[in-house]
XYZ file of C-alpha atoms in Angstrom:
676
model
C 0.729 17.238 -26.467
C -2.489 15.405 -24.124
C -2.424 11.930 -23.916
C -3.627 9.507 -19.876
C -0.770 8.703 -17.447
C 0.190 5.825 -17.474
C 2.925 5.272 -14.836
C 5.002 2.034 -13.754
C 6.810 1.152 -10.951
C 10.243 -1.205 -10.504
C 12.817 -2.473 -8.473
C 15.103 -4.701 -7.460
C 14.545 -8.008 -6.365
C 14.495 -9.427 -2.335
C 16.574 -11.952 -1.060
C 15.229 -13.946 1.146
C 18.709 -14.962 1.219
C 19.537 -11.634 2.860
C 19.789 -10.131 6.710
C 16.198 -9.730 7.216
C 17.237 -6.138 8.664
C 19.273 -4.862 5.645
C 18.103 -1.475 3.799
C 14.925 -2.288 1.646
C 15.796 -2.406 -2.324
C 15.999 0.740 -4.441
C 12.257 1.716 -6.145
C 12.063 3.428 -9.221
C 8.888 5.296 -11.092
C 8.796 5.829 -14.967
C 5.882 8.664 -16.219
C 4.249 7.293 -19.276
C 2.127 9.489 -21.830
C -0.805 6.874 -23.521
C -3.185 7.744 -26.054
C -5.775 5.590 -27.750
C -6.926 6.371 -31.164
C -10.069 6.114 -32.619
C -9.132 2.879 -34.556
C -7.943 1.378 -31.261
C -4.590 2.283 -31.781
C -2.140 2.381 -28.593
C 0.500 5.053 -28.553
C 2.735 5.081 -25.526
C 6.257 7.457 -24.715
C 8.733 7.365 -21.166
C 8.746 11.221 -20.636
C 11.048 12.986 -18.083
C 8.169 15.372 -15.899
C 9.502 17.825 -14.649
C 6.924 17.679 -11.261
C 4.659 14.544 -10.500
C 3.017 15.295 -7.258
C 0.063 14.448 -6.518
C -0.499 12.767 -10.374
C -1.708 8.913 -10.681
C -2.063 6.555 -13.361
C -5.425 7.666 -14.885
C -4.864 11.630 -15.282
C -5.631 13.171 -18.248
C -2.072 16.038 -19.047
C -1.373 18.232 -21.293
C 2.156 19.386 -21.533
C 5.171 20.391 -23.631
C 7.298 17.676 -24.952
C 11.084 18.525 -25.738
C 13.928 16.597 -27.439
C 17.284 18.072 -26.467
C 19.537 17.316 -29.354
C 22.959 18.183 -29.703
C 24.170 20.533 -32.709
C 25.512 17.160 -34.187
C 21.762 15.825 -34.455
C 20.653 19.305 -35.693
C 22.892 19.705 -38.190
C 21.662 16.433 -39.322
C 18.242 16.968 -39.989
C 18.360 20.870 -41.022
C 21.416 20.577 -44.261
C 23.458 18.069 -46.581
C 26.138 16.141 -44.826
C 29.702 16.066 -46.227
C 31.885 12.694 -46.233
C 34.355 11.119 -45.020
C 36.601 11.691 -48.392
C 35.536 15.315 -48.548
C 32.838 14.634 -51.243
C 29.089 16.311 -50.407
C 26.859 13.627 -49.859
C 22.891 14.090 -50.200
C 20.261 13.609 -46.818
C 18.971 10.259 -47.880
C 14.949 10.242 -47.812
C 14.831 8.806 -44.467
C 16.528 11.848 -43.387
C 14.655 14.126 -45.223
C 11.423 13.021 -43.582
C 13.420 13.510 -40.486
C 14.281 16.983 -41.569
C 10.817 17.800 -42.693
C 8.496 16.111 -39.827
C 11.229 18.257 -37.199
C 10.985 21.619 -38.793
C 7.390 21.182 -39.158
C 6.640 19.864 -35.256
C 8.596 22.122 -33.432
C 6.851 24.045 -31.703
C 3.350 22.905 -32.875
C 0.620 20.998 -31.622
C 0.642 17.284 -31.794
C -1.180 14.142 -30.964
C 0.826 11.793 -28.952
C 1.005 9.167 -32.472
C 2.603 12.528 -34.160
C 4.976 12.206 -31.527
C 6.225 8.405 -31.010
C 6.488 8.278 -34.851
C 8.940 10.805 -34.933
C 11.052 9.188 -32.099
C 11.182 6.227 -34.504
C 12.069 8.249 -37.568
C 14.715 9.658 -34.771
C 15.476 5.568 -34.144
C 15.534 4.502 -37.450
C 18.281 7.180 -38.966
C 20.066 6.859 -36.177
C 20.805 2.842 -36.394
C 21.178 2.703 -40.227
C 24.187 5.086 -39.011
C 25.674 2.652 -36.957
C 24.267 -0.192 -39.480
C 26.342 1.921 -42.129
C 29.435 2.159 -39.306
C 29.365 6.175 -39.826
C 29.319 6.706 -36.026
C 28.431 10.064 -35.300
C 30.626 12.116 -33.324
C 28.544 12.518 -30.459
C 27.481 11.752 -26.663
C 24.191 9.239 -27.793
C 23.176 9.303 -24.120
C 22.639 13.407 -24.283
C 20.723 12.432 -27.343
C 18.567 10.022 -25.560
C 18.227 11.925 -21.810
C 16.921 9.758 -19.123
C 16.037 6.162 -20.165
C 12.792 5.509 -19.422
C 13.783 3.105 -16.228
C 13.966 0.255 -16.696
C 17.687 -0.656 -15.231
C 20.442 -2.805 -17.420
C 22.203 -0.773 -20.251
C 21.584 2.574 -21.477
C 20.405 2.336 -25.274
C 20.602 4.859 -28.232
C 16.715 3.797 -28.794
C 15.715 5.111 -25.863
C 14.050 8.781 -26.889
C 12.702 9.888 -23.297
C 11.530 14.111 -23.970
C 11.594 16.570 -20.703
C 8.253 17.183 -20.082
C 7.597 21.243 -19.090
C 4.357 22.936 -18.336
C 2.616 20.140 -17.404
C -1.044 20.533 -16.202
C -4.102 17.908 -16.031
C -7.293 18.380 -17.158
C -9.366 15.781 -15.796
C -9.298 12.614 -14.467
C -9.174 8.402 -16.543
C -8.556 5.350 -15.625
C -9.858 1.454 -15.496
C -12.685 1.467 -12.017
C -12.347 -2.341 -12.181
C -10.244 -2.457 -10.195
C -10.012 -2.227 -6.654
C -13.788 -3.841 -4.155
C -16.332 -1.424 -3.403
C -18.935 -1.960 -1.143
C -18.346 -5.797 -0.849
C -19.063 -6.854 -4.134
C -16.307 -9.713 -5.435
C -14.328 -8.491 -8.832
C -12.746 -11.821 -11.124
C -9.848 -10.631 -12.759
C -8.787 -10.773 -16.464
C -5.246 -12.000 -17.082
C -2.868 -13.377 -20.041
C 0.484 -14.460 -18.901
C 3.211 -15.165 -21.291
C 6.108 -17.320 -20.623
C 9.515 -16.287 -22.285
C 12.074 -17.889 -23.851
C 15.713 -17.355 -25.652
C 17.650 -19.947 -27.310
C 20.491 -17.207 -27.663
C 21.082 -17.583 -23.081
C 23.030 -20.714 -21.705
C 22.279 -22.712 -20.094
C 19.062 -23.195 -22.494
C 16.819 -24.126 -18.957
C 13.595 -21.823 -18.487
C 10.402 -21.589 -16.644
C 8.170 -23.499 -18.727
C 4.158 -22.673 -19.127
C 3.354 -25.923 -16.961
C 6.126 -24.282 -13.698
C 3.019 -21.155 -14.705
C -0.237 -22.920 -14.193
C 0.796 -24.925 -11.563
C 2.159 -21.924 -9.181
C -0.993 -20.072 -10.667
C -3.836 -22.328 -10.330
C -4.978 -24.051 -6.838
C -6.206 -26.946 -8.453
C -3.055 -27.527 -10.582
C -0.602 -27.326 -6.764
C 1.739 -29.343 -5.594
C -0.364 -29.023 -2.161
C -3.895 -28.021 -1.033
C -2.230 -25.220 0.751
C 1.471 -25.030 -1.693
C 0.828 -20.719 -2.016
C -0.975 -20.312 -5.298
C -0.934 -16.855 -6.717
C -4.578 -17.999 -6.544
C -4.278 -18.636 -3.245
C -2.734 -15.612 -2.141
C -5.646 -13.509 -3.593
C -7.957 -15.974 -1.652
C -6.753 -15.757 1.218
C -5.064 -12.358 1.567
C -8.390 -10.039 0.163
C -10.895 -12.645 1.802
C -11.819 -14.161 -1.967
C -13.206 -10.509 -3.291
C -10.322 -10.400 -5.993
C -10.398 -13.835 -7.613
C -8.561 -15.621 -10.285
C -9.851 -18.340 -11.483
C -7.687 -20.406 -14.603
C -10.680 -20.079 -17.251
C -10.206 -16.583 -17.698
C -6.143 -16.107 -16.089
C -4.833 -17.910 -18.755
C -0.940 -18.824 -19.108
C 0.722 -18.865 -23.414
C 4.386 -19.994 -24.642
C 7.258 -20.418 -24.552
C 7.731 -18.409 -27.097
C 11.883 -17.926 -28.155
C 12.764 -14.619 -27.983
C 16.116 -13.569 -30.220
C 18.526 -11.585 -27.620
C 18.925 -8.977 -30.879
C 16.373 -8.093 -33.292
C 13.557 -5.600 -34.462
C 9.354 -5.053 -33.438
C 7.137 -1.870 -34.502
C 6.956 -0.245 -31.644
C 10.099 0.405 -29.829
C 12.677 -0.747 -32.357
C 15.756 -3.041 -32.371
C 16.577 -4.465 -29.602
C 19.360 -6.177 -27.662
C 18.303 -8.856 -24.559
C 22.049 -8.653 -24.046
C 23.128 -5.561 -23.451
C 20.220 -4.077 -22.476
C 16.255 -3.788 -20.631
C 14.418 -0.661 -21.357
C 11.730 0.293 -23.829
C 13.096 -1.626 -27.105
C 13.406 -5.117 -25.208
C 10.159 -5.276 -22.588
C 7.935 -3.069 -25.439
C 9.303 -6.004 -27.616
C 8.381 -8.809 -25.616
C 4.851 -7.049 -25.524
C 4.903 -7.110 -30.127
C 5.966 -10.844 -29.523
C 3.202 -11.640 -27.485
C 1.129 -10.191 -29.941
C 1.905 -12.291 -32.961
C 2.347 -14.705 -30.774
C -0.954 -15.026 -29.632
C -2.099 -14.232 -33.028
C -1.355 -16.895 -33.917
C -1.997 -19.447 -31.466
C -5.066 -18.562 -30.189
C -7.059 -15.657 -32.785
C -9.958 -16.039 -30.387
C -8.405 -14.725 -27.465
C -6.174 -12.221 -29.710
C -9.902 -10.846 -30.815
C -10.704 -9.786 -27.280
C -6.948 -8.711 -26.130
C -7.963 -4.873 -25.735
C -10.303 -6.137 -22.954
C -8.217 -8.150 -21.136
C -7.289 -6.267 -18.493
C -3.738 -7.125 -17.697
C -0.594 -8.152 -19.316
C 2.089 -10.098 -17.408
C 5.030 -10.921 -18.697
C 7.498 -14.171 -17.464
C 11.264 -13.450 -18.273
C 14.857 -14.883 -18.145
C 16.802 -12.175 -18.581
C 17.537 -10.908 -15.549
C 21.001 -9.573 -14.406
C 20.732 -7.972 -17.390
C 16.939 -7.251 -16.388
C 18.504 -5.566 -12.734
C 15.220 -5.458 -11.383
C 12.884 -8.059 -10.231
C 8.968 -6.552 -10.867
C 7.783 -3.646 -13.284
C 4.492 -2.752 -13.162
C 1.967 0.135 -13.438
C 0.358 1.791 -10.508
C -3.681 1.675 -11.557
C -4.393 0.688 -14.480
C -4.286 3.187 -17.874
C -7.852 3.691 -19.961
C -6.674 4.067 -22.724
C -3.564 2.076 -22.552
C -2.217 -1.587 -21.581
C -1.932 -2.851 -17.827
C 1.700 -4.145 -18.294
C 3.883 -6.502 -16.116
C 7.087 -7.920 -16.173
C 8.603 -10.211 -13.629
C 12.231 -11.428 -14.092
C 14.337 -14.291 -13.098
C 17.957 -15.843 -13.526
C 17.663 -18.544 -15.807
C 19.902 -21.219 -13.796
C 17.054 -20.209 -10.981
C 13.755 -21.107 -12.778
C 12.285 -19.077 -9.591
C 10.153 -16.756 -9.104
C 7.682 -16.494 -6.120
C 4.261 -15.845 -5.660
C 4.890 -13.006 -2.963
C 6.419 -10.610 -5.920
C 3.874 -12.053 -8.035
C 1.973 -10.806 -5.687
C 2.969 -7.241 -5.324
C 3.902 -6.222 -9.079
C 0.110 -7.293 -9.355
C -1.303 -4.875 -6.906
C 0.318 -2.737 -7.964
C -1.817 -3.188 -11.300
C -4.854 -2.244 -8.731
C -3.822 0.790 -7.689
C -1.511 0.080 -4.517
C 1.399 1.855 -3.700
C 4.878 0.802 -1.487
C 3.999 0.795 1.867
C 6.541 2.625 3.697
C 8.400 3.508 6.432
C 9.386 7.102 7.972
C 12.724 6.394 9.490
C 14.076 8.218 11.795
C 17.986 9.108 12.770
C 17.449 10.160 16.875
C 19.105 13.285 15.857
C 15.343 15.204 14.549
C 16.129 14.091 11.411
C 13.929 11.231 9.604
C 13.708 10.152 5.777
C 10.384 8.101 3.980
C 11.557 4.747 2.920
C 9.679 3.828 0.113
C 9.465 0.306 0.990
C 10.951 0.453 3.914
C 7.500 -1.549 6.080
C 8.675 -4.924 6.460
C 4.748 -6.524 7.791
C 3.513 -6.094 4.272
C 3.729 -7.835 1.150
C 3.488 -4.147 -0.708
C 6.930 -3.218 1.668
C 10.115 -5.610 2.042
C 7.530 -7.946 3.796
C 9.052 -10.868 2.734
C 6.877 -14.618 3.453
C 8.927 -16.989 5.904
C 9.295 -19.375 4.168
C 7.577 -18.597 -0.225
C 6.895 -22.604 -0.930
C 4.004 -22.732 2.066
C 3.620 -19.018 3.615
C 1.784 -15.966 2.958
C 1.895 -12.847 4.113
C -0.695 -10.005 3.660
C -0.992 -6.653 3.680
C -1.469 -4.069 6.112
C -4.500 -2.525 7.505
C -4.480 0.556 5.150
C -3.562 -1.210 1.950
C -6.038 -3.454 2.329
C -8.671 -0.925 3.173
C -7.592 0.986 0.090
C -8.278 -1.968 -2.093
C -11.190 -2.400 -0.490
C -10.908 -6.600 0.931
C -11.480 -5.072 5.055
C -13.079 -2.394 6.740
C -13.186 -0.934 10.185
C -14.776 -3.240 12.889
C -18.306 -3.209 13.949
C -19.242 -1.293 17.210
C -15.726 -1.252 18.734
C -16.415 -0.555 22.540
C -19.630 -3.322 22.697
C -22.009 -0.548 22.907
C -20.576 1.088 25.931
C -22.795 4.975 26.367
C -21.517 7.509 24.371
C -18.634 5.577 22.200
C -18.501 5.601 18.742
C -20.392 2.800 16.972
C -18.525 1.810 14.161
C -14.540 1.426 13.840
C -13.964 4.452 12.311
C -13.846 7.738 14.692
C -12.384 10.804 15.325
C -9.890 10.912 18.029
C -11.889 13.037 19.872
C -15.419 11.338 19.690
C -13.658 8.194 22.182
C -14.965 9.510 26.137
C -12.899 11.722 27.960
C -11.097 10.086 30.545
C -12.477 7.134 30.340
C -9.897 4.171 29.620
C -12.670 2.203 27.208
C -12.270 -1.499 26.248
C -12.259 -2.234 22.848
C -11.636 -6.941 21.685
C -9.246 -5.990 18.086
C -9.549 -8.521 16.694
C -6.460 -10.324 14.895
C -6.416 -9.023 10.878
C -7.044 -13.204 9.930
C -10.358 -14.334 11.435
C -12.659 -11.422 10.160
C -12.485 -8.742 7.340
C -13.918 -6.177 9.407
C -10.514 -5.875 11.997
C -9.084 -2.672 12.150
C -9.467 0.776 13.956
C -9.401 4.256 11.480
C -9.261 6.924 13.823
C -9.391 10.013 12.161
C -6.348 13.230 13.542
C -6.143 16.566 12.668
C -6.544 17.796 9.258
C -3.987 20.516 9.430
C -2.210 20.517 6.287
C -4.162 17.599 4.646
C -6.138 19.611 1.849
C -7.551 17.991 -1.560
C -4.508 16.737 -4.382
C -6.289 17.751 -7.958
C -9.574 16.839 -6.844
C -9.483 13.638 -5.235
C -10.623 13.724 -1.336
C -7.228 13.651 1.387
C -8.124 12.380 5.095
C -5.671 12.433 7.820
C -5.826 9.009 10.198
C -4.184 5.916 11.704
C -4.540 2.535 11.700
C -4.196 0.481 13.698
C -4.488 -3.730 13.964
C -3.296 -6.928 15.715
C -1.566 -9.228 13.655
C -0.539 -13.097 14.949
C 0.842 -15.549 12.873
C -1.174 -18.300 11.803
C 0.332 -21.095 12.420
C -0.939 -23.729 10.407
C -0.609 -27.288 10.688
C 2.400 -28.952 8.577
C 0.718 -31.540 6.658
C -2.461 -31.622 7.153
C -5.137 -31.149 5.934
C -7.539 -28.504 7.728
C -11.136 -28.014 6.170
C -12.834 -25.786 8.691
C -12.016 -23.074 11.280
C -12.355 -22.379 13.949
C -12.232 -18.775 15.265
C -13.824 -16.446 17.370
C -15.598 -13.742 15.686
C -15.265 -15.101 12.799
C -17.609 -13.765 9.388
C -16.071 -16.475 6.382
C -16.907 -19.477 5.175
C -15.533 -22.114 7.279
C -14.165 -23.708 3.959
C -11.835 -20.164 3.606
C -8.213 -20.983 4.002
C -7.748 -18.247 6.545
C -5.598 -20.372 8.353
C -3.191 -19.176 5.652
C -3.234 -15.503 6.513
C 0.302 -13.853 7.775
C 1.745 -17.539 7.820
C 4.248 -15.941 7.016
C 4.422 -12.937 8.980
C 7.919 -12.591 10.802
C 8.296 -14.307 14.176
C 9.948 -10.419 15.193
C 6.283 -8.829 14.087
C 3.966 -11.598 15.348
C 0.983 -11.163 17.492
C 2.122 -7.196 17.987
C -0.013 -3.731 17.447
C 0.640 -2.160 14.596
C 0.032 1.864 14.055
C -0.190 3.064 10.524
C -0.826 6.179 8.638
C -2.450 6.582 5.728
C -3.651 10.505 4.051
C -5.784 8.510 1.702
C -9.600 7.009 1.739
C -10.767 4.296 -0.213
C -12.176 6.200 -2.979
C -11.183 3.780 -5.628
C -8.393 5.900 -7.309
C -4.549 4.302 -6.898
C -2.458 5.867 -4.653
C -0.708 9.238 -5.001
C 2.598 7.528 -4.326
C 3.645 11.064 -3.026
C 1.180 10.187 0.050
C 2.126 6.339 0.886
C 1.280 4.065 3.838
C 3.697 4.799 6.308
C 4.266 2.035 9.340
C 4.371 3.906 12.555
C 4.428 2.378 15.426
C 4.940 -1.789 16.768
C 3.062 -2.071 20.282
C 3.617 -5.030 22.464
C 1.807 -6.020 26.263
C 4.724 -5.624 28.656
C 5.742 -9.619 30.201
C 5.308 -10.049 33.930
C 8.949 -9.786 33.933
C 8.004 -6.183 33.377
C 10.771 -5.984 30.905
C 9.361 -5.138 27.122
C 9.977 -7.573 24.750
C 12.406 -5.979 21.929
C 12.654 -6.757 18.061
C 15.414 -5.307 16.053
C 15.278 -2.950 12.798
C 15.421 -0.124 14.512
C 12.069 -0.729 16.289
C 14.123 -2.269 19.928
C 12.463 -1.913 22.755
C 8.569 -2.603 21.967
C 6.162 0.145 24.596
C 2.626 -0.901 25.236
C 1.281 3.002 25.355
C 0.612 5.255 21.890
C -0.107 8.706 21.903
C -2.062 11.700 19.548
C -1.172 14.978 20.510
C -3.456 16.453 18.898
C -5.584 20.049 18.906
C -8.648 19.013 21.526
C -6.249 16.647 23.375
C -4.534 13.710 23.741
C -5.459 10.029 22.974
C -4.225 7.579 24.750
C -3.752 3.491 23.318
C -2.630 1.059 26.035
C -2.591 -2.618 25.437
C -3.669 -4.718 27.609
C -3.334 -8.728 26.813
C -3.404 -10.901 23.754
C -4.112 -14.007 22.410
C -4.144 -15.663 19.085
C -8.139 -14.351 17.859
C -7.544 -10.639 19.667
C -6.269 -8.067 21.410
C -7.455 -6.169 24.408
C -6.584 -2.593 24.187
C -7.903 0.529 25.638
C -8.528 3.893 24.119
C -8.837 7.362 26.330
C -9.139 11.067 25.432
C -7.632 13.168 28.032
C -7.405 17.317 28.095
C -5.406 17.163 30.373
C -1.828 16.537 31.181
C -2.174 16.111 34.799
C -5.069 15.233 38.082
C -5.633 18.342 40.091
C -8.254 20.235 42.408
C -12.089 18.881 41.825
C -10.564 16.252 38.896
C -9.127 14.237 41.945
C -12.694 13.116 43.167
C -14.730 13.297 39.307
C -14.353 9.145 39.073
C -12.707 9.918 35.666
C -8.654 9.393 34.710
C -8.644 12.973 33.386
C -4.721 12.891 32.238
C -5.918 8.788 31.254
C -2.499 7.876 32.557
C -4.616 5.037 33.824
C -4.688 5.853 37.340
C -7.842 7.409 38.527
C -8.402 9.512 41.378
C -6.947 8.902 44.577
C -4.822 6.537 43.089
C -3.288 9.113 40.593
C 0.013 10.202 42.397
C -0.926 13.790 41.139
C -3.272 13.243 43.329
C -1.522 13.145 46.046
C -2.216 15.589 49.383
C -4.867 16.789 47.325
C -8.253 16.970 50.043
C -11.834 17.092 49.233
C -12.994 20.207 48.729
C -16.361 21.480 50.907
C -19.444 21.763 49.353
C -20.831 24.890 49.012
C -24.035 24.169 48.898
C -23.044 22.665 52.252
C -25.107 24.819 55.585
C -23.215 23.793 58.893
C -24.337 21.498 61.431
C -26.723 22.620 64.195
C -25.200 23.486 67.666
C -24.976 20.627 70.264
C -28.541 20.524 73.034
C -27.734 22.043 76.728
C -29.119 19.377 79.228
C -29.477 20.734 83.061
C -29.367 18.414 85.437
C -33.102 18.139 86.809
C -34.290 18.419 91.030
C -34.319 15.800 92.872
C -39.013 15.017 93.639
C -39.894 16.704 96.643
C -40.345 14.217 99.275
C -44.057 12.559 100.147
C -45.675 14.327 103.050
C -46.223 13.097 106.457
C -48.932 9.929 107.107
C -51.935 10.796 108.181
C -51.724 9.924 112.267
C -54.743 7.702 112.772
C -58.129 8.452 113.736
C -59.228 8.115 117.445
C -60.534 4.693 119.093
C -64.427 4.124 119.997
C -66.025 7.405 117.398
C -67.499 7.129 113.901
C -66.531 9.509 111.099
C -69.095 10.951 108.808
C -69.440 10.940 105.568
C -69.204 14.469 103.695
C -71.447 15.676 100.733
């Protein structure tokens, strides 16, 4: 059987009143095969994949599907049944059809359409038996296998086949979800708001509430964190949510029990699985066809379908959404709430819709101090794609970590991070070994809310990193700085002056990270993410990981300390690679940037000639004579130097001879004669 993979993820809702350092909510995925036939019909089934490593939404698969039926069900479809009073009853026409279909389909290649038809017939036969009061003497949980993962009570109408010997045959999926080359995109969606007359109290989120929280123009205040403003701020106005192409419909009354074509009978008082969720989708299409036939005609071209359901706690998840949109199926998001609360925070909605573009959860690698580590799939509390949550969700916004923004195409690496210094990288994306050796090269790391070119992406050693299904992977760390934007409460800010800002003055970037936890305010973050911005959904086997939180060392010399297992925050981070060590230090910080330095070393101590070469060879921040490693090391003599000439020897001079005595005077009376 062939089909396109569609991955849905769901998890329990974040409790804003809970301990902020509690374990993150549990996360689960549903793997589905979808197909679109030539006439435009769509077929969909949950599958139990043996191995989903490396698979993403949009992958084309061929697989063998197996429904493991108990013996009594096999008897039902293979033979006539005996009645309870000893008489024999022949199979009904419906049972005959099921028997014939099972025998014909066994060990044959079929389309997904045919398999879904088989599921529907099995479901109808089981329903008929229940209605007749002749409950099958089997454990129906054995029949259905694993439910497609919606939380809530299991339902006998969910038939999840096991998928074995799965082969990926190609790539597909929607390609208009992430930002490529900074070119903005417009989101298209349709939102359906549901009520149910059978639930009490009859108080529900209505369409006006949704519109007011979706649309900036209808918001309670000019700075309210609407869904549109989340997109404006966190994507730097690259992913646009305009109200004219993101309509809201409802209310749609959804009876507690009923039946719809796609997945058959449902009961929302007992279960929140495929029949209930896809029943809501069927009900929405039926409603839209009646109230807005023009939009119904183009519904297939509207990318996202959002359902607001008042069915918690039966629906135990806060949100469930496609991770990436399949090319041949629908891109669906279900949001649930308790009817008495009548509230869904926009951070959660933004989280689920970010799954639609292909973002995974933001994770954390947590170790117990004994060498045992595990990845908490939802463990990064600095990011709305992890378990990060605005301090006040009614007034504030929490944006993404650097790798998530990079993957989405909302932000990019810094430009000329070393300010033109000799022999330094000219972009914010470089190999760790490209950093000058022994030089503590300074970088002014901008606040993520100040510019959309706001992080370093440092490429590490690639040992063990190989392409997955033809998709390039590259091990790298992301260095970013995130101060909390402290907007004036009750004041309308029209102009924001930020150094290094590349945003227009009308952009409300004063809300960027306004909801960041005080523990993470004005810290430097090290994340690892081994995918590239390739316009594909993230493989959830390799999510972005928060690795370190750094800070300056205060004047007291005592490091700042935060909770959640981080403890005392260092001002230094090191990476030891095959070519040497990279050392990063934090020196200072302000509301607009942090000063850090990067240094590359191939030795761990300075000795010999390294103590007199005017560089910090071991990158410990101390150079030559200032480094304790060089204590007692004398500067060696240059072998080309010649010894000095010997000093000249001076002898004392003899005193000059005494002058001769004067001649006697001539005798008187005689003249002398001039001699020739």
